[in-house]
Coordinates of C-alpha atoms in Angstrom, one line a residue:
Chain V
M1 CA 14.4 12.5 -13.1
R2 CA 13.5 13.3 -9.5
T3 CA 16.4 12.9 -7.0
G4 CA 16.9 13.1 -3.2
I5 CA 13.6 11.5 -2.3
G6 CA 13.1 10.2 1.3
K7 CA 14.3 10.6 4.8
H8 CA 17.5 10.1 6.9
I9 CA 16.1 7.9 9.7
W10 CA 13.9 4.8 9.3
S11 CA 12.7 2.2 11.7
I12 CA 11.0 -1.2 11.4
A13 CA 9.6 -2.4 14.7
E14 CA 8.7 -5.9 13.5
G15 CA 11.6 -8.1 12.8
Y16 CA 11.6 -11.9 12.9
I17 CA 13.5 -14.3 10.6
P18 CA 11.6 -17.6 10.7
G19 CA 13.7 -20.5 11.9
W20 CA 13.0 -22.9 9.1
S21 CA 11.7 -23.2 5.6
E22 CA 9.6 -25.6 3.6
P23 CA 11.8 -28.6 2.6
G24 CA 13.3 -28.2 -0.9
A25 CA 12.8 -24.4 -0.9
G26 CA 15.4 -22.8 -3.2
H27 CA 17.3 -19.6 -2.4
E28 CA 14.4 -17.4 -3.5
L29 CA 11.8 -19.2 -1.3
V30 CA 13.9 -19.7 1.8
S31 CA 12.3 -17.8 4.8
H32 CA 13.9 -14.4 5.0
E33 CA 13.5 -10.7 5.7
A34 CA 14.6 -8.0 3.3
L35 CA 15.2 -4.3 3.8
C36 CA 14.7 -2.5 0.5
I37 CA 16.6 0.8 0.3
L38 CA 16.2 3.2 -2.6
N39 CA 18.8 5.9 -3.1
T40 CA 17.6 8.4 -5.8
C41 CA 20.5 10.8 -4.9
E42 CA 23.4 11.6 -7.2
T43 CA 25.8 10.5 -4.5
D44 CA 26.2 7.2 -2.7
A45 CA 24.3 6.6 0.5
H46 CA 26.3 5.4 3.5
V47 CA 23.8 3.5 5.6
E48 CA 24.1 2.2 9.2
L49 CA 21.8 -0.3 10.8
M50 CA 21.3 -1.0 14.5
I51 CA 19.4 -4.1 15.6
F52 CA 17.4 -4.1 18.9
F53 CA 16.4 -7.2 20.8
S54 CA 14.1 -8.0 23.7
N55 CA 16.6 -9.4 26.1
R56 CA 20.1 -8.1 25.2
A57 CA 22.0 -4.9 24.2
P58 CA 21.6 -3.7 20.6
A59 CA 23.9 -5.1 17.8
G60 CA 25.7 -3.0 15.2
P61 CA 26.4 -0.8 13.5
Y62 CA 26.1 -2.8 10.3
K63 CA 27.4 -0.7 7.4
V64 CA 25.9 -0.8 3.9
K65 CA 26.6 1.4 0.9
V66 CA 23.9 2.0 -1.6
P67 CA 25.3 3.5 -4.8
A68 CA 23.9 6.7 -6.4
Q69 CA 20.6 6.0 -8.2
R70 CA 20.5 2.4 -7.2
T71 CA 18.3 0.2 -5.0
E72 CA 19.6 -2.4 -2.5
H73 CA 17.3 -5.2 -1.4
L74 CA 19.3 -6.3 1.6
R75 CA 18.6 -9.8 3.0
L76 CA 18.8 -9.4 6.8
N77 CA 19.7 -13.1 7.0
D78 CA 22.9 -12.4 5.2
L79 CA 24.4 -9.9 7.6
R80 CA 27.6 -11.1 9.1
D81 CA 29.6 -8.1 10.4
P82 CA 29.6 -7.4 13.4
E83 CA 27.4 -10.5 14.0
V84 CA 24.7 -12.7 12.5
I85 CA 21.0 -11.9 13.4
P86 CA 19.7 -15.1 15.0
T87 CA 16.6 -16.8 13.5
G88 CA 13.5 -17.4 15.5
T89 CA 14.2 -14.2 17.6
D90 CA 12.2 -11.0 18.0
Y91 CA 14.1 -7.9 16.9
S92 CA 13.6 -4.4 15.5
C93 CA 15.8 -2.2 13.3
V94 CA 16.9 1.4 13.0
L95 CA 18.4 2.7 9.8
T96 CA 20.3 5.9 9.4
S97 CA 21.6 7.3 6.1
D98 CA 23.8 10.3 5.2
V99 CA 21.5 11.2 2.3
P100 CA 17.7 10.7 1.9
V101 CA 16.6 7.2 1.1
V102 CA 13.2 5.3 1.0
V103 CA 12.9 2.1 3.0
Q104 CA 10.4 -0.8 2.9
H105 CA 10.5 -4.1 4.9
T106 CA 9.4 -7.5 3.6
R107 CA 9.2 -10.9 5.1
L108 CA 8.8 -14.2 3.2
D109 CA 7.8 -17.0 5.5
S110 CA 7.9 -20.5 4.0
R111 CA 7.6 -22.5 7.2
S112 CA 4.2 -23.7 5.9
S113 CA 3.6 -25.6 2.7
S114 CA 3.0 -22.4 0.8
A115 CA 5.1 -19.3 1.3
S116 CA 3.4 -16.2 2.8
L117 CA 4.5 -12.6 2.3
M118 CA 4.1 -9.4 4.3
S119 CA 5.4 -5.9 3.7
T120 CA 5.1 -2.4 5.0
I121 CA 6.6 1.0 4.5
A122 CA 9.0 1.7 7.4
Y123 CA 8.5 4.5 9.9
S124 CA 10.5 7.6 9.0
E125 CA 11.4 10.9 10.6
Chain R
M1 CA -17.4 14.7 -3.4
R2 CA -13.9 15.4 -2.2
T3 CA -11.3 16.0 -4.9
G4 CA -7.6 16.6 -5.2
I5 CA -6.5 14.1 -2.5
G6 CA -2.9 13.0 -2.3
K7 CA 0.6 14.0 -3.3
H8 CA 2.7 14.6 -6.4
I9 CA 5.7 12.3 -5.6
W10 CA 5.5 8.6 -4.5
S11 CA 8.1 5.9 -4.1
I12 CA 8.0 2.1 -3.6
A13 CA 11.3 0.8 -2.4
E14 CA 10.3 -2.9 -2.7
G15 CA 9.8 -4.2 -6.3
Y16 CA 10.2 -7.7 -7.5
I17 CA 8.1 -9.6 -10.0
P18 CA 8.4 -13.3 -9.2
G19 CA 9.9 -15.3 -12.1
W20 CA 7.2 -18.0 -12.3
S21 CA 3.7 -18.9 -11.3
E22 CA 1.8 -21.9 -10.1
P23 CA 1.1 -24.2 -13.1
G24 CA -2.4 -23.5 -14.5
A25 CA -2.7 -20.0 -13.0
G26 CA -5.1 -17.9 -15.0
H27 CA -4.4 -14.2 -15.7
E28 CA -5.8 -13.1 -12.3
L29 CA -3.5 -15.4 -10.4
V30 CA -0.3 -15.1 -12.4
S31 CA 2.5 -13.6 -10.2
H32 CA 2.5 -9.9 -10.7
E33 CA 2.9 -6.5 -9.1
A34 CA 0.4 -3.7 -9.4
L35 CA 0.7 0.1 -8.8
C36 CA -2.8 1.4 -7.9
I37 CA -3.1 5.1 -8.7
L38 CA -6.2 7.0 -7.6
N39 CA -6.9 10.4 -9.3
T40 CA -9.7 12.2 -7.5
C41 CA -9.0 15.4 -9.4
E42 CA -11.4 16.9 -12.0
T43 CA -8.5 16.9 -14.5
D44 CA -6.5 14.0 -15.9
A45 CA -3.3 13.0 -14.2
H46 CA -0.1 12.7 -16.3
V47 CA 2.1 10.2 -14.4
E48 CA 5.7 9.3 -15.0
L49 CA 7.5 6.3 -13.5
M50 CA 11.2 5.8 -13.1
I51 CA 12.5 2.3 -12.3
F52 CA 15.7 1.9 -10.3
F53 CA 17.8 -1.3 -10.2
S54 CA 20.7 -2.6 -8.1
N55 CA 23.3 -2.9 -10.9
R56 CA 22.4 -0.7 -13.9
A57 CA 21.1 2.8 -14.7
P58 CA 17.4 3.6 -14.1
A59 CA 14.8 2.8 -16.8
G60 CA 12.1 5.2 -17.9
P61 CA 10.3 7.4 -17.9
Y62 CA 7.2 5.3 -18.4
K63 CA 4.2 7.5 -19.1
V64 CA 0.7 6.7 -17.9
K65 CA -2.5 8.8 -18.0
V66 CA -5.1 8.4 -15.2
P67 CA -8.3 10.1 -16.2
A68 CA -10.1 12.5 -14.0
Q69 CA -11.9 10.7 -11.1
R70 CA -10.8 7.3 -12.1
T71 CA -8.4 4.7 -10.7
E72 CA -5.7 2.8 -12.6
H73 CA -4.4 -0.5 -11.3
L74 CA -1.3 -0.7 -13.4
R75 CA 0.3 -4.2 -13.7
L76 CA 4.1 -3.5 -13.7
N77 CA 4.6 -6.7 -15.6
D78 CA 2.7 -5.2 -18.6
L79 CA 5.0 -2.1 -19.1
R80 CA 6.6 -2.2 -22.5
D81 CA 7.8 1.3 -23.4
P82 CA 10.6 2.1 -23.1
E83 CA 11.4 -1.4 -21.9
V84 CA 10.1 -4.5 -20.1
I85 CA 10.9 -4.8 -16.3
P86 CA 12.6 -8.1 -16.1
T87 CA 11.2 -10.7 -13.7
G88 CA 13.2 -12.2 -10.8
T89 CA 15.0 -8.8 -10.5
D90 CA 15.2 -6.4 -7.6
Y91 CA 13.9 -2.9 -8.4
S92 CA 12.3 0.2 -6.9
C93 CA 10.0 2.8 -8.3
V94 CA 9.4 6.5 -8.3
L95 CA 6.2 8.0 -9.5
T96 CA 5.6 11.7 -10.2
S97 CA 2.2 13.2 -11.2
D98 CA 1.2 16.7 -12.3
V99 CA -1.9 16.6 -10.0
P100 CA -2.3 15.0 -6.6
V101 CA -2.8 11.2 -6.6
V102 CA -2.8 8.4 -4.0
V103 CA -0.6 5.3 -4.7
Q104 CA -0.6 1.8 -3.2
H105 CA 1.6 -1.1 -4.2
T106 CA 0.6 -4.8 -4.2
R107 CA 2.3 -8.1 -5.1
L108 CA 0.6 -11.4 -5.8
D109 CA 3.1 -14.2 -5.6
S110 CA 1.9 -17.5 -6.9
R111 CA 5.1 -19.4 -7.1
S112 CA 4.0 -21.6 -4.2
S113 CA 0.9 -23.9 -4.4
S114 CA -1.2 -21.1 -2.9
A115 CA -0.9 -17.4 -4.0
S116 CA 0.3 -15.0 -1.3
L117 CA -0.4 -11.2 -1.2
M118 CA 1.4 -8.2 0.2
S119 CA 0.5 -4.6 0.0
T120 CA 1.5 -1.2 1.4
I121 CA 0.8 2.4 1.0
A122 CA 3.7 4.0 -0.9
Y123 CA 6.0 6.7 0.6
S124 CA 4.9 10.2 -0.4
E125 CA 6.3 13.7 -0.2
Chain Q
M1 CA -8.4 7.4 27.8
R2 CA -7.2 9.2 24.7
T3 CA -9.9 10.5 22.4
G4 CA -10.2 12.2 19.0
I5 CA -7.3 10.3 17.4
G6 CA -7.0 10.3 13.6
K7 CA -7.9 12.3 10.5
H8 CA -11.0 13.4 8.6
I9 CA -10.0 12.2 5.1
W10 CA -8.7 8.7 4.2
S11 CA -8.0 7.0 0.9
I12 CA -7.3 3.4 -0.2
A13 CA -6.0 3.2 -3.8
E14 CA -6.0 -0.6 -4.0
G15 CA -9.5 -2.1 -4.0
Y16 CA -10.4 -5.5 -5.5
I17 CA -12.9 -8.0 -4.2
P18 CA -11.8 -11.4 -5.6
G19 CA -14.5 -13.0 -7.7
W20 CA -14.6 -16.4 -6.0
S21 CA -13.5 -18.3 -2.9
E22 CA -12.2 -21.7 -2.1
P23 CA -15.1 -24.3 -2.2
G24 CA -16.6 -24.7 1.3
A25 CA -15.2 -21.5 2.7
G26 CA -17.5 -20.3 5.6
H27 CA -18.4 -16.6 6.1
E28 CA -15.1 -15.8 7.8
L29 CA -13.0 -17.2 5.0
V30 CA -15.0 -16.0 2.0
S31 CA -12.9 -13.6 -0.1
H32 CA -13.6 -10.1 1.0
E33 CA -12.3 -6.6 1.7
A34 CA -12.8 -4.8 5.0
L35 CA -12.5 -1.1 5.9
C36 CA -11.7 -0.9 9.6
I37 CA -12.7 2.4 11.1
L38 CA -11.9 3.4 14.7
N39 CA -13.8 6.2 16.3
T40 CA -12.2 7.2 19.6
C41 CA -14.3 10.4 19.9
E42 CA -17.0 10.9 22.5
T43 CA -19.5 11.6 19.7
D44 CA -20.6 9.3 16.8
A45 CA -18.8 9.5 13.5
H46 CA -20.8 10.1 10.3
V47 CA -18.8 8.6 7.5
E48 CA -19.2 8.8 3.8
L49 CA -17.5 6.6 1.2
M50 CA -17.0 7.3 -2.5
I51 CA -15.9 4.4 -4.7
F52 CA -13.8 5.2 -7.8
F53 CA -13.5 2.8 -10.8
S54 CA -11.3 2.6 -13.9
N55 CA -14.0 2.9 -16.5
R56 CA -17.1 4.6 -15.1
A57 CA -18.2 7.5 -12.9
P58 CA -17.7 7.1 -9.1
A59 CA -20.4 5.4 -6.9
G60 CA -21.7 6.8 -3.7
P61 CA -21.9 8.3 -1.2
Y62 CA -22.3 5.2 1.0
K63 CA -23.2 6.4 4.5
V64 CA -22.0 4.6 7.7
K65 CA -22.3 5.6 11.3
V66 CA -19.5 4.5 13.7
P67 CA -20.7 5.1 17.3
A68 CA -18.7 7.0 19.8
Q69 CA -15.7 4.9 21.1
R70 CA -16.5 2.0 18.9
T71 CA -14.8 0.3 15.9
E72 CA -16.5 -0.7 12.7
H73 CA -15.0 -3.4 10.5
L74 CA -17.0 -2.8 7.4
R75 CA -17.1 -5.5 4.7
L76 CA -17.1 -3.7 1.4
N77 CA -18.8 -6.8 -0.1
D78 CA -21.8 -6.1 2.0
L79 CA -22.5 -2.5 0.8
R80 CA -25.9 -2.3 -0.9
D81 CA -27.0 1.4 -1.0
P82 CA -26.7 3.1 -3.4
E83 CA -25.3 0.0 -5.3
V84 CA -23.2 -3.2 -4.8
I85 CA -19.5 -3.0 -5.5
P86 CA -18.9 -5.6 -8.3
T87 CA -16.4 -8.4 -7.6
G88 CA -13.4 -8.9 -9.9
T89 CA -13.3 -5.2 -10.6
D90 CA -10.5 -2.6 -9.8
Y91 CA -11.6 0.2 -7.6
S92 CA -10.4 2.8 -5.0
C93 CA -12.0 4.3 -2.0
V94 CA -12.2 7.8 -0.4
L95 CA -13.6 8.1 3.2
T96 CA -14.6 11.3 4.8
S97 CA -15.7 11.6 8.4
D98 CA -17.1 14.5 10.5
V99 CA -14.9 13.6 13.4
P100 CA -11.3 12.2 13.4
V101 CA -11.1 8.4 12.8
V102 CA -8.3 5.9 12.0
V103 CA -8.7 3.7 8.9
Q104 CA -7.0 0.5 7.8
H105 CA -7.8 -1.7 4.8
T106 CA -7.5 -5.5 4.7
R107 CA -8.2 -8.1 2.0
L108 CA -8.7 -11.8 2.5
D109 CA -8.3 -13.7 -0.7
S110 CA -9.3 -17.3 -0.6
R111 CA -9.3 -18.1 -4.3
S112 CA -6.3 -20.4 -3.8
S113 CA -6.4 -23.5 -1.6
S114 CA -5.2 -21.4 1.4
A115 CA -6.4 -18.0 2.2
S116 CA -4.0 -15.0 1.9
L117 CA -4.1 -11.7 3.7
M118 CA -2.9 -8.2 3.0
S119 CA -3.4 -5.0 5.0
T120 CA -2.1 -1.5 5.1
I121 CA -2.8 1.8 6.9
A122 CA -4.8 4.0 4.6
Y123 CA -3.5 7.4 3.2
S124 CA -4.7 10.3 5.4
E125 CA -4.7 14.1 5.2
Chain A
M1 CA 23.4 5.2 18.2
R2 CA 20.2 7.2 17.4
T3 CA 17.8 7.3 20.4
G4 CA 14.3 8.6 21.0
I5 CA 12.8 7.7 17.6
G6 CA 9.0 7.6 17.2
K7 CA 5.8 9.0 18.6
H8 CA 3.8 8.9 21.8
I9 CA 0.4 7.8 20.4
W10 CA -0.3 5.0 18.0
S11 CA -3.4 3.3 16.7
I12 CA -4.2 0.1 14.8
A13 CA -7.8 0.1 13.4
E14 CA -7.7 -3.5 12.3
G15 CA -7.7 -6.1 15.0
Y16 CA -9.0 -9.7 14.8
I17 CA -7.5 -12.8 16.4
P18 CA -8.6 -15.8 14.3
G19 CA -10.7 -18.2 16.3
W20 CA -8.8 -21.4 15.4
S21 CA -5.5 -22.7 13.9
E22 CA -4.4 -25.4 11.6
P23 CA -4.4 -28.7 13.6
G24 CA -1.0 -29.4 14.9
A25 CA 0.3 -25.8 14.7
G26 CA 3.0 -25.3 17.4
H27 CA 3.2 -22.1 19.4
E28 CA 4.9 -20.1 16.6
L29 CA 2.3 -20.9 14.0
V30 CA -0.8 -20.6 16.2
S31 CA -3.1 -17.8 14.8
H32 CA -2.2 -14.6 16.6
E33 CA -1.7 -10.9 16.5
A34 CA 1.4 -9.1 17.7
L35 CA 2.1 -5.5 18.6
C36 CA 5.8 -4.8 18.0
I37 CA 7.0 -1.9 20.1
L38 CA 10.5 -0.5 19.7
N39 CA 11.9 1.7 22.5
T40 CA 15.2 3.3 21.4
C41 CA 15.2 5.7 24.4
E42 CA 17.7 5.5 27.2
T43 CA 14.8 5.2 29.7
D44 CA 12.1 2.6 30.0
A45 CA 8.8 3.1 28.1
H46 CA 5.6 2.8 30.1
V47 CA 2.9 1.9 27.6
E48 CA -0.8 1.7 28.0
L49 CA -3.2 0.0 25.6
M50 CA -6.9 0.6 25.2
I51 CA -9.0 -2.0 23.2
F52 CA -12.1 -0.8 21.3
F53 CA -14.9 -3.1 20.2
S54 CA -17.9 -2.8 17.9
N55 CA -20.6 -3.5 20.5
R56 CA -19.4 -2.8 24.0
A57 CA -17.3 -0.3 26.0
P58 CA -13.5 -0.2 25.6
A59 CA -11.3 -2.5 27.6
G60 CA -8.2 -1.5 29.5
P61 CA -5.9 0.0 30.2
Y62 CA -3.4 -2.8 29.7
K63 CA 0.0 -1.8 31.0
V64 CA 3.3 -2.9 29.5
K65 CA 6.8 -1.8 30.2
V66 CA 9.4 -1.8 27.3
P67 CA 12.9 -1.5 28.8
A68 CA 15.3 1.1 27.4
Q69 CA 16.8 0.2 24.1
R70 CA 14.8 -3.0 23.8
T71 CA 11.9 -4.2 21.6
E72 CA 8.8 -6.0 22.8
H73 CA 6.8 -8.2 20.4
L74 CA 3.6 -8.4 22.4
R75 CA 1.2 -11.2 21.5
L76 CA -2.3 -9.7 22.0
N77 CA -3.7 -13.2 22.5
D78 CA -1.6 -13.3 25.8
L79 CA -3.1 -10.2 27.5
R80 CA -4.9 -11.2 30.7
D81 CA -5.2 -8.1 32.8
P82 CA -7.7 -6.5 33.1
E83 CA -9.3 -9.1 30.7
V84 CA -8.7 -11.4 27.7
I85 CA -9.3 -10.1 24.2
P86 CA -11.8 -12.6 22.8
T87 CA -11.0 -14.4 19.5
G88 CA -13.1 -14.1 16.4
T89 CA -14.1 -10.6 17.4
D90 CA -13.5 -7.3 15.7
Y91 CA -11.5 -4.8 17.7
S92 CA -9.1 -1.8 17.4
C93 CA -6.2 -0.6 19.6
V94 CA -4.8 2.6 20.9
L95 CA -1.3 2.7 22.4
T96 CA 0.1 5.6 24.4
S97 CA 3.7 5.8 25.7
D98 CA 5.5 8.2 28.0
V99 CA 8.5 8.2 25.7
P100 CA 8.7 8.0 21.9
V101 CA 8.3 4.5 20.5
V102 CA 7.7 2.9 17.0
V103 CA 4.8 0.5 16.6
Q104 CA 4.0 -2.1 14.0
H105 CA 1.1 -4.6 13.9
T106 CA 1.2 -8.2 12.5
R107 CA -1.3 -11.0 12.2
L108 CA -0.5 -14.6 11.5
D109 CA -3.6 -16.5 10.4
S110 CA -3.2 -20.3 10.3
R111 CA -6.9 -21.2 9.9
S112 CA -6.1 -22.4 6.4
S113 CA -3.7 -25.3 5.6
S114 CA -0.9 -22.7 5.1
A115 CA -0.4 -19.8 7.4
S116 CA -0.8 -16.3 6.0
L117 CA 0.8 -13.1 7.2
M118 CA -0.2 -9.4 7.1
S119 CA 1.6 -6.4 8.7
T120 CA 1.5 -2.6 8.6
I121 CA 3.0 0.3 10.3
A122 CA 0.5 1.7 12.8
Y123 CA -1.0 5.2 12.6
S124 CA 0.9 7.7 14.7
E125 CA 0.4 11.3 15.9

């Protein structure tokens, strides 16, 4: 099995957690954004996130551990420490990891009567 | 005609097969994920997939052959050997090929009343 | 103004023109796929497309000229010479250009009651 | 905190601002395209955009400043100087910055009864 795939630095320029959801949406279909982090290494990944805004200083670091050979689909709505990311607010994200990881970003937007999805590979270097 | 385009290793961090579909959805519109693999080489591609989860050891390898100068749009829902990928479960994927290929990942989610699509080029190295 | 941005070879692994559209959809909202090609050069781009299938030999080349400092959003549904790309059929695409271009692929799927979009940067080398 | 992430030149081949929106859509859900620009540097980014069309000379430069360690989610619909980008019109975009930035492009299309999203990392060099 191939290990150690990916990069140490990733960035997602587009971040926006919609401020509401279709009435009656269950947890799966609540508007949210996810950062999907794959760690193929044989050691745990210690990941730090910084969140950038348009009109205030960055927030973070948020610390996340992704165990060896596991994936973490992190809901950005759920981050609490050091602070919640406000909904309805433009932001961007930078992720750094002590071992190589692969990162993809997805939004599910259920403000309309049918949920809509978007996703892209993050920028890496 | 240009041949041999692509890379040997690809990864998709975001994997999630929705657990249900709109009632009455035919095969085309059933919620699914597809791995699209293009082999422009003049020889067949022998591809192996490993599936990573958040809370258990990886599954695989899944073996797929993509004939010379053909494309394979593989529905991840349809994988059976060595095991089915469960729906409603976070996962990630690593693909290795003995010849260069190009890989893109797409999800069709028809849990809502209208299907939604997302797609991205995979990460390669 | 910056010129000559991009690469000479691009590939889109995921191709599929949905076989039908929502009743009453006008030209803009008919299910389609587009290849968006930007030529920032000071000379015209002579582009060739090859289309790969899962169960037959490739089709093409399709020849397209993108004038200097212009963009072409090519509807793949509209290709006629040497042959039409069938709907409801898996395919992939390779694009070669004599000058550097930038390529992005988009699908609008209006089979459901609301149209859905997906898009990704193509693979380049 | 990591600074100076990204590239100086970015391009989005696919640009199209839908010509209408679902009746009653508020500002958030009006059909639009956004260019999300993250500047992690300790100095301001001076960004210039050129817009390319299919049947006329390019427009621009449009000038945008992204402050140090801030993100700008620029609605392309809102550009006024030197000219408005017409809706319902194919275009492409080239962005240049004096310091490294990360760029992602998103469209929200609310012509149908439910809004649809697409997004991709831009092409960089």
